[in-house]
Every structure is written in C-alpha cells, then in structure tokens.
C-alpha cells in the first residue's frame, strides 16, 4: 500500500533502489535500444541515475548534479560513472525527443501504485499551481523604461495564483502544473504542465481520463471555487464522477435556487442519490405532503452529493491534499526553482520530479509489503 505523505530520502542507496524498479529498468532498456551512448559512452542507466539524483537532492541545475556525483564516492558507485553536465544536457534532449518512453514509464509506475494500493484514486482532488519561470516577464526593461522586446522564455506567460498561507495571491509569470492528487495518499496520479495564462477548468477531463487509464476508479473529485462553472460539472457527469465544488455567489445562488425543496413543514431532507438517473431524492420532513418525496435533477446547484451533507463537508476538507501534494513536489522533490526555459523542458523537469517522487512511493510500498509478509 502506498504510504501517505512520502518524504524524500537522500542517499545513494535510494538512487540504486529507484534504478532497480522494474518500470525504470524498462525505460533504461528502451533508451539504450535507441543506441544512445552519449559521446563518452555512458549507458542510459547512468543517465537516468543522474536525473534521479537531481530531484532526490533538489538540485536545480545539471552542473551541480555532475559536481556532486564527481565528489560523492557512493553516488559514483551506484551510477557507475561520473557523467559531465554536457552528457546530461544531451540525455535530457534525447528524453524530450522520445518523450513517449518516459510517459509509458510514468503510466506503469502510477498503474502499479494504484494496483497495490486499495482505493487509490477513488477520491481525487484537482487544482493548478504556479511554476514561476526562469526569466523575467516584466513588460518594461526597468521602471518607466522601454518595452522589453525579447523574452528569455517565450513559452512563459502571466497567470494568476491564489493566496497560500501568508502569501498574497496575484499575478505571476511562468507555467502552471495542473494535477489530480489521490486524497488518501496525497500522491499525484495525473498531471499536465501548461503556460501560466491557460485556464484551469479545461484540464479536468484530461486529468480524470488519465487517472482512469492508469487504473483508478475515480468516484469523487474535489475542486475549489475556481472550477464552479457549468462545463466542469458536465465533464464530471459524463464520466460518472461526483463533483465536490463550493458555489460562487452567482445570481442564482443569491436568489437561493441552490436550496433544497421546502414546504410549510420546513426544508426537505436529502434521501439519497441515483447516479444513473443523475438526480437526488428529497423528502418532506414530516411526510405530510403528497407526494412526500421528489427527485431533483443533478446540476451545478444540486450536485449528487448535496452541499448540506456531512459527506460533502468531509470530502471538501480533503481538498487541501492537493495543496500539500504541490508543496511537497516543489520543496522536497525540487520541482522549484525552475532553471530551464521553454514548455518542453519544463515538462521534462516536472515529469522527472514525478518519477522520483512516485518511484519512491512505489519502492516504499514494496518494502512495506515485504515487511508484512
Ligand atoms: Zn411537507
């Protein structure tokens, strides 16, 4: 079973264990089959090892990864060499060109985690999070100065981020990672990286489809107010996923149209949902009305898990799992700071970070299983 809240273990042994995962072994074999040897003849195992060191030790640049491995006997031993930063750049380019191989490896890692962790993916939380660019996005070269004509990262753009803790919300320049996190283990199960400007609501379908493809059942999906728009409800209903999303104060909400039915006996009570029928059932509190119950069609104002219920409240409280998931990726697994530019490089960086984080979860799940046996 995947351990909740996986923390990084930074040592050579951990690198070796990750390289020995069957899914990583397949990636190494496929990269080697491309007859990539690097100019100085490093095998793919050494180069994947460098990528794992980079996120295990939270090192933003290859130069310092190369320097660490050069000076670290145990790491050199596990990797079997001390590749230069130039070898790392060439390998990263090769990985971007054959991105499908890394995608298959990530599919396999998440699929095995799901298979070995009962209930994983049943309850998802989805959100987007900021990845500030490695480059300046200000329109002017300096205060009241001329307009900037060349941008270091042409794929980055201005987006909005919400406040977190004591940090105010506001604009930022860069990219966004959109992710679906399993609320029980707080592990990401599907993700995508876009330029910051892109809206978040358009990615819900892709994330859920990807989680399903990786073997998860996906029963409920918890999102914040930013996703409280009709297309998101339609997307979830089409996929038979129950939405847990708070209401924005739209005109219909102000008029109280989201309230349960009521009569002279008081507000009616929730009496069950029927997903096939896409409706919820409500009952007169005294059963004094005829009929004493009726069905209400599910929509944004009347979701299958009504907002009045304890179940909704418990599910909504779990939404913070996605925030903690992002926090861990950024601070413990080295997703930030970005020291690469361009969408495809940022994507590769995030995918390698995910591989290290999820591979570690998989390795621990295996170790826990052996202990239990
Ligand atoms: Zn009544």
mmCIF file of N, CA and C and ligand atoms in Angstrom, residues 262-266 268 283-292, ligand 1:
data_model
loop_
_atom_site.group_PDB
_atom_site.id
_atom_site.type_symbol
_atom_site.label_atom_id
_atom_site.label_comp_id
_atom_site.label_asym_id
_atom_site.label_seq_id
_atom_site.Cartn_x
_atom_site.Cartn_y
_atom_site.Cartn_z
ATOM 1 N N UNK A 262 -38.667 22.951 -0.194
ATOM 2 C CA UNK A 262 -39.257 23.117 1.145
ATOM 3 C C UNK A 262 -40.781 23.242 1.005
ATOM 4 N N UNK A 263 -41.461 23.114 2.112
ATOM 5 C CA UNK A 263 -42.927 23.236 2.132
ATOM 6 C C UNK A 263 -43.316 23.873 3.473
ATOM 7 N N UNK A 264 -44.578 23.913 3.801
ATOM 8 C CA UNK A 264 -44.960 24.544 5.073
ATOM 9 C C UNK A 264 -44.417 23.781 6.280
ATOM 10 N N UNK A 265 -43.965 22.483 6.052
ATOM 11 C CA UNK A 265 -43.402 21.693 7.159
ATOM 12 C C UNK A 265 -41.920 21.968 7.366
ATOM 13 N N UNK A 266 -41.333 22.739 6.473
ATOM 14 C CA UNK A 266 -39.910 23.075 6.615
ATOM 15 C C UNK A 266 -39.095 22.639 5.411
ATOM 16 N N UNK A 268 -36.859 20.364 3.053
ATOM 17 C CA UNK A 268 -36.865 18.920 2.815
ATOM 18 C C UNK A 268 -35.497 18.312 3.066
ATOM 19 N N UNK A 283 -37.104 14.548 0.745
ATOM 20 C CA UNK A 283 -38.343 14.175 1.433
ATOM 21 C C UNK A 283 -38.861 15.299 2.322
ATOM 22 N N UNK A 284 -40.162 15.437 2.375
ATOM 23 C CA UNK A 284 -40.803 16.374 3.306
ATOM 24 C C UNK A 284 -40.461 15.928 4.736
ATOM 25 N N UNK A 285 -40.053 16.843 5.611
ATOM 26 C CA UNK A 285 -39.594 16.438 6.946
ATOM 27 C C UNK A 285 -40.670 15.724 7.764
ATOM 28 N N UNK A 286 -41.938 15.984 7.532
ATOM 29 C CA UNK A 286 -42.982 15.303 8.322
ATOM 30 C C UNK A 286 -43.729 14.267 7.486
ATOM 31 N N UNK A 287 -43.326 14.134 6.208
ATOM 32 C CA UNK A 287 -44.034 13.257 5.279
ATOM 33 C C UNK A 287 -45.505 13.657 5.149
ATOM 34 N N UNK A 288 -45.793 14.907 5.483
ATOM 35 C CA UNK A 288 -47.174 15.378 5.436
ATOM 36 C C UNK A 288 -47.614 15.841 4.065
ATOM 37 N N UNK A 289 -46.676 15.867 3.093
ATOM 38 C CA UNK A 289 -47.023 16.326 1.747
ATOM 39 C C UNK A 289 -47.315 15.142 0.841
ATOM 40 N N UNK A 290 -48.032 15.358 -0.226
ATOM 41 C CA UNK A 290 -48.249 14.313 -1.209
ATOM 42 C C UNK A 290 -47.868 14.872 -2.588
ATOM 43 N N UNK A 291 -46.924 14.279 -3.288
ATOM 44 C CA UNK A 291 -46.098 13.173 -2.784
ATOM 45 C C UNK A 291 -45.127 13.652 -1.698
ATOM 46 N N UNK A 292 -44.700 12.711 -0.851
ATOM 47 C CA UNK A 292 -43.840 13.073 0.278
ATOM 48 C C UNK A 292 -42.381 13.213 -0.142
HETATM 49 ZN ZN1 LIG B 1 -44.378 18.967 3.683
#
